[in-house]
XYZ file of C-alpha atoms in Angstrom:
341
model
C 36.865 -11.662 70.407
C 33.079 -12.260 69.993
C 30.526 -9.512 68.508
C 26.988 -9.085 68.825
C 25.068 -6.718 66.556
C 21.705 -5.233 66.068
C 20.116 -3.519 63.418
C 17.398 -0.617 65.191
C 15.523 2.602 64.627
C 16.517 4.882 68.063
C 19.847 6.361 67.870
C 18.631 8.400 71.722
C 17.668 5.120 72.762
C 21.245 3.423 72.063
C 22.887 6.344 73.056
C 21.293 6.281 76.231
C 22.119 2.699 76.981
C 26.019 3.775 76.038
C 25.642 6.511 78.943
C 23.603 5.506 81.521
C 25.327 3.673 84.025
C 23.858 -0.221 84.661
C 21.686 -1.118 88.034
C 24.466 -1.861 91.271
C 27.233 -0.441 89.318
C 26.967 3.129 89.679
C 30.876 2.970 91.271
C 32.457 1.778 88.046
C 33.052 4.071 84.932
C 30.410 3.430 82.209
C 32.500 5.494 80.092
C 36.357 4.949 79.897
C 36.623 6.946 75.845
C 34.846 7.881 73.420
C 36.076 8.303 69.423
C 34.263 9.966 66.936
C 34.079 9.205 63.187
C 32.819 11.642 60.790
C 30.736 13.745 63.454
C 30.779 17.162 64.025
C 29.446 17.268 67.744
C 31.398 14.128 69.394
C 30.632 15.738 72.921
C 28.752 12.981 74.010
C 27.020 9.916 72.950
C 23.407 12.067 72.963
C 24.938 14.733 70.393
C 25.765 11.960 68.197
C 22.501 10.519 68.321
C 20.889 14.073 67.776
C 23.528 14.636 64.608
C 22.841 10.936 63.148
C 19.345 10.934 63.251
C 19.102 14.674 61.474
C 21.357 12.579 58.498
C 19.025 9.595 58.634
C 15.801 12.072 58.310
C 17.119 12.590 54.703
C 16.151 9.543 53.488
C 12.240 8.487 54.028
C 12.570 4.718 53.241
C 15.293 3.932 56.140
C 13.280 2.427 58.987
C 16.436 0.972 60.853
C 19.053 3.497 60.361
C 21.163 2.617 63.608
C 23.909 0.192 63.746
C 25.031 -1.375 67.123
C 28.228 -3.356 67.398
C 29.352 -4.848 70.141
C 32.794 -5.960 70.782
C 34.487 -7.712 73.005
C 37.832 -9.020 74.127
C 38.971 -12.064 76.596
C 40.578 -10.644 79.678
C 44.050 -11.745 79.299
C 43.965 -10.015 75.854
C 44.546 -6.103 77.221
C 43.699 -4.771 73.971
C 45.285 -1.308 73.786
C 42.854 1.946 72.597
C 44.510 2.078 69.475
C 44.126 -1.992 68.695
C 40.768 -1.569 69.900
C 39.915 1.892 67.630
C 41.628 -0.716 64.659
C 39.410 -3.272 64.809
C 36.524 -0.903 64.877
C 37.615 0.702 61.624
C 38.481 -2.116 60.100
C 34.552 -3.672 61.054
C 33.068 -0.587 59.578
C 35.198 -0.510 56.734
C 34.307 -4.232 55.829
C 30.611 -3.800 55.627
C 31.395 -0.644 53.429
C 30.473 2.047 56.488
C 33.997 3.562 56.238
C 32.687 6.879 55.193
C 29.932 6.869 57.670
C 28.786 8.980 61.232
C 29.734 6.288 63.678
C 30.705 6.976 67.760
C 32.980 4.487 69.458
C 32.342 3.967 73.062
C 34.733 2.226 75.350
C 32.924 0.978 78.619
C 34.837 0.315 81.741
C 32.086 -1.585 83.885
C 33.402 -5.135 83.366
C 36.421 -6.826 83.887
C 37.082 -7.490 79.922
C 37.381 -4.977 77.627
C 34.680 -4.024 75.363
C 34.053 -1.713 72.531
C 30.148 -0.931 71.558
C 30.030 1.302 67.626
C 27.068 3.126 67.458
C 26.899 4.146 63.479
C 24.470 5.324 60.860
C 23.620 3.474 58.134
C 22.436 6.350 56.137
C 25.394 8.068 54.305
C 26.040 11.750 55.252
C 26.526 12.630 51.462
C 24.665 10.263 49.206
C 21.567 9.890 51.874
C 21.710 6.097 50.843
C 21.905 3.363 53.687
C 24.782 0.902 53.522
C 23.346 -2.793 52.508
C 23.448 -4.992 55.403
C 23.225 -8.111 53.590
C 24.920 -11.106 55.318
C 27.263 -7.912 57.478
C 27.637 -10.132 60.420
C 29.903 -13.053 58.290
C 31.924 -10.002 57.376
C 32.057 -8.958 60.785
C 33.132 -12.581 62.072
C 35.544 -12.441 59.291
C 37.434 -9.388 60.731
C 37.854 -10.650 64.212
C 39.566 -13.943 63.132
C 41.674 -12.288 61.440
C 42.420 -9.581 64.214
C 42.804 -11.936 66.645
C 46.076 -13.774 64.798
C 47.389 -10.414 63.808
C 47.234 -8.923 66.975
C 48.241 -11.732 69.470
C 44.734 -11.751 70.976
C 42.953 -15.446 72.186
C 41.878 -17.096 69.056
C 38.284 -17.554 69.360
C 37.083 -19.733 66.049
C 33.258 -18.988 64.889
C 30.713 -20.740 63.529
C 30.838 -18.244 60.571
C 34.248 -18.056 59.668
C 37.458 -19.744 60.295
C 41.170 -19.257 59.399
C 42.232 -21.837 57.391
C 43.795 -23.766 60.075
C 40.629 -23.412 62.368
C 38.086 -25.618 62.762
C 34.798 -25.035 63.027
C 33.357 -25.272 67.087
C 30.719 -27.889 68.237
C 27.630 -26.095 68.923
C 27.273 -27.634 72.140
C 30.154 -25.468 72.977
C 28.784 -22.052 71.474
C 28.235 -19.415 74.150
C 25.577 -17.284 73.994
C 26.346 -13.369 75.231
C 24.918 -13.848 78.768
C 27.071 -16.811 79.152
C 30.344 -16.010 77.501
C 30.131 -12.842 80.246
C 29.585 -15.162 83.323
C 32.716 -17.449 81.741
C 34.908 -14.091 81.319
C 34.032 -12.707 84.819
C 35.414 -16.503 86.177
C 32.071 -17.095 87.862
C 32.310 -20.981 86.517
C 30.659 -22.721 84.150
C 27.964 -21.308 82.172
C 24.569 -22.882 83.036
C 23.721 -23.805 79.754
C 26.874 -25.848 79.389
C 26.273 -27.321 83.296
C 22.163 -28.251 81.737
C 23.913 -30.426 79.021
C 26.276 -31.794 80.913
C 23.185 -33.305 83.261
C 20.570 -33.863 81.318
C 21.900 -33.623 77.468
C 21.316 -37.468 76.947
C 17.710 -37.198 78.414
C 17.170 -34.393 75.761
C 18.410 -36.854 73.233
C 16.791 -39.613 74.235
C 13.173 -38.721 75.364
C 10.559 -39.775 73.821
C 7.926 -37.441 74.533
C 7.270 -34.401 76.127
C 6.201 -36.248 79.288
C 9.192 -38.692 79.704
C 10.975 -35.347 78.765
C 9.851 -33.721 81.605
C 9.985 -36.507 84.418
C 13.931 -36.860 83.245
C 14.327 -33.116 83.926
C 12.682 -33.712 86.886
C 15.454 -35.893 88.138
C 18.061 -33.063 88.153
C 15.988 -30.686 89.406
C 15.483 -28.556 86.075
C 11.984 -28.137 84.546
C 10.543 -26.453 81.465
C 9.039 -23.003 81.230
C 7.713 -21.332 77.942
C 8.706 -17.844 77.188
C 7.743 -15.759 73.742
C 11.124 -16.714 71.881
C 10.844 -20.992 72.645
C 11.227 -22.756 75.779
C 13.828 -22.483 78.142
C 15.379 -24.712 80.640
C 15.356 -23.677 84.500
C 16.438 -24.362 88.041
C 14.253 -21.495 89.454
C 17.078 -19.263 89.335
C 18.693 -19.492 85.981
C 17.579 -19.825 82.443
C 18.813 -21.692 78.928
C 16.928 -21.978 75.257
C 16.654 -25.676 75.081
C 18.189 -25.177 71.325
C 21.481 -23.476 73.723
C 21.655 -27.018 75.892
C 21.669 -29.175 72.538
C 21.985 -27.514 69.656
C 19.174 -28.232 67.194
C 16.518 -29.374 70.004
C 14.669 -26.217 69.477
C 11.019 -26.404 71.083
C 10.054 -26.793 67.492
C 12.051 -29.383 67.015
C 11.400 -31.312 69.881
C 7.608 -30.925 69.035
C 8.250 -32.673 65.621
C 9.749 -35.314 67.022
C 7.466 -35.870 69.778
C 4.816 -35.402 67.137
C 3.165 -32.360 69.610
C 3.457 -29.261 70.241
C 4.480 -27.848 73.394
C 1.419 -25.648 73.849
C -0.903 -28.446 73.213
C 1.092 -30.902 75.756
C 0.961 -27.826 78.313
C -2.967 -27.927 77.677
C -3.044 -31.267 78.049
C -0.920 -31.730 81.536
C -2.768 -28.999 82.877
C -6.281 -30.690 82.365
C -6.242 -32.973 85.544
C -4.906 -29.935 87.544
C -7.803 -28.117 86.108
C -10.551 -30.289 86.880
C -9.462 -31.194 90.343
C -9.778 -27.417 90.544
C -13.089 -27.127 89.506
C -13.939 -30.643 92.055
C -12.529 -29.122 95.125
C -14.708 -25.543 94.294
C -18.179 -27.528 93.807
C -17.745 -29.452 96.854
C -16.551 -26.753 98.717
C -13.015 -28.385 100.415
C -11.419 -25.410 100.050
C -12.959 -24.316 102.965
C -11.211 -25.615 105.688
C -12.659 -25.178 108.890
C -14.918 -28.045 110.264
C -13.412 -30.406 107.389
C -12.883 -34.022 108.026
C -12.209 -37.222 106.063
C -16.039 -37.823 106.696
C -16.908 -34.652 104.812
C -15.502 -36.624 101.473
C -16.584 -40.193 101.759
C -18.880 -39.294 98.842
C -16.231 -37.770 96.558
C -13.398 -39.898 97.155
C -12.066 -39.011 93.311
C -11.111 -35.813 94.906
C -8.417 -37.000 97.076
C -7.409 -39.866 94.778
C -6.809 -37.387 91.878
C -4.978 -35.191 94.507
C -3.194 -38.114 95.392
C -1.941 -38.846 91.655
C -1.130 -35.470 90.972
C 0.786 -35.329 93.719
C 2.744 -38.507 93.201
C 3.565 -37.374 89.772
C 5.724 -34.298 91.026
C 2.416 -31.672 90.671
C 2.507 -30.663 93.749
C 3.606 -26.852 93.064
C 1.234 -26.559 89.938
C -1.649 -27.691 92.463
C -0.797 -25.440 94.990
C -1.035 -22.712 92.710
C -4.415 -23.845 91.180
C -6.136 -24.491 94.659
C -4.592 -21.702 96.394
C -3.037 -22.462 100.126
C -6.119 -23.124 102.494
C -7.195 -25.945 99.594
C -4.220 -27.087 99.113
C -3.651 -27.598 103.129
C -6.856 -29.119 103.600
C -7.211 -32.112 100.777
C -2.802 -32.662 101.898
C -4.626 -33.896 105.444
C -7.834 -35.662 103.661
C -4.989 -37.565 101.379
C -2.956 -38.441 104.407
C -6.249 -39.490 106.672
C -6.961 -41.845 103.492
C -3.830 -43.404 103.736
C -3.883 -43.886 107.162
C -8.126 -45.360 106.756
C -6.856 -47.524 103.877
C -4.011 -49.147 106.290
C -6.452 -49.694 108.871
């Protein structure tokens, strides 16, 4: 089993999540059960929310009253409702949230069987919110032991083991998105297929450039997002610190003794100035153009040229826009062809 929990403020926005069916799936059932614990109105997964948040209005200094838990089994494990309603409990009861409002909601939109706990953190009775101080190695510490008692797959964490269990590489960890693809069969997860291929060049580079040009090679680049940088084919995503663990972009940028932002700035500074060439001599117009039109700004086409021997050729596309880009690709080629003659 593997668990993912959150820590939020909306119990309508949670509950909505737990009802709504997801985008292209509207044929399965969202909802296979529902369990209540210590609710009054368990009609729904909205009257919860509405009955939880009037409890967590009693206490003013309880930002992020709402407790999501996530669970989820392998496929050949067939959990039954009751093993399923036990591990819950037993979750709740370890992060001392036995006595609390919480709504169990099966879902039946996957082929695995999952369990999400919506709870409150704020106490019914006492108005005090349960400490969630290091919950999720008490969490972890359930499942192992679950999993032995109940016969399901044994899936050893990074936070806890059984004493015969030893603790996973991270290269192997799965992250949520991935450990779904893996338990719908759809092959292996791209993040493990990323350091498979290019794991050594992450390893071995020695700046963000060489970096790059060995990503190159296997068709994978780098793209910056708000949480790091992420690994990409054009079509699917990995955190570099998810291809080899501990080669975070912050990392990386220690070792290569600069920042990712800064090399960005500087790779994009030829792109930008051929840019700001092609508008002042006006080649991005491109009727009437000829290889004469440039003999007196020849760095034009030879910093085209460069850019696009170096693999550039989509970032200068997208800098020079289409008709520009058209125009100095048959100035660059009449070049070649002057320079043969």
């Amino acid at each position: 089993m593997i668990a993912n929990s959150t820590v939020s403020a909306g119990f309508t926005a949670l509950a909505r999540y737990l009802e709504q069916p997801k985008a292209g799936r509207h044929n399965h059932v969202r909802v296979a059960w529902t369990t209540p614990r210590m609710l009054i109105d368990d009609s729904c997964p909205k009257a919860a929310a509405r009955e939880m948040r009037i409890v967590a209005n009693g206490s003013s200094s309880v930002r992020k009253p709402v407790l999501h838990v996530s669970i989820s089994w392998a496929p050949e494990d067939n959990p039954s409702r009751d093993q399923m309603e036990e591990v819950a409990d037993t979750v709740l009861n370890s992060i001392n949230m036995k006595h609390h409002q919480a709504l169990y909601v099966a879902h039946g939109d996957e082929d695995y069987d999952h369990l999400h706990v919506m709870a409150n953190r704020v106490h019914p009775i006492t108005r005090r919110a349960a400490n969630m101080y290091h919950y999720w190695y008490d969490i972890a510490k359930v499942l192992r032991h679950a999993e032995r008692r109940m016969g399901f797959r044994e899936v050893p964490g990074h936070l806890y083991q059984l004493p015969d269990q030893r603790r996973p590489e991270r290269s192997q960890s799965f992250s949520k998105g991935a450990y779904k693809t893996a338990m719908r069969g759809q092959g292996m997860p791209f993040q493990m297929l990323v350091n498979r291929a290019a794991g050594q060049d992450f390893k071995q580079a020695n700046s963000w450039d060489d970096l790059t040009a060995r990503l190159r090679r296997h068709g994978l680049r780098m793209e910056p997002q708000r949480t790091g940088i992420v690994v990409t084919d054009g079509q699917e995503y990995a955190k570099s610190s998810s291809v080899v663990p501990g080669l975070s972009g912050r990392a990386l940028a220690k070792r290569f003794n600069e920042s990712y932002d800064a090399y960005l700035a500087r790779r994009q500074a030829p792109v930008k100035e051929l840019a700001r060439a092609v508008r002042k001599t006006g080649l991005d117009h491109t009727e009437n153009t000829s290889y004469s039109d440039v003999q007196d700004s020849p760095t034009v086409v030879q910093a085209f040229q460069r850019l696009q021997e170096n693999g550039r050729s989509a970032e200068v596309k997208a800098a020079l826009g289409e008709d520009a880009y058209i125009t100095l690709s048959r100035l660059a080629a009449r070049s070649v062809r002057e320079q043969v003659r």
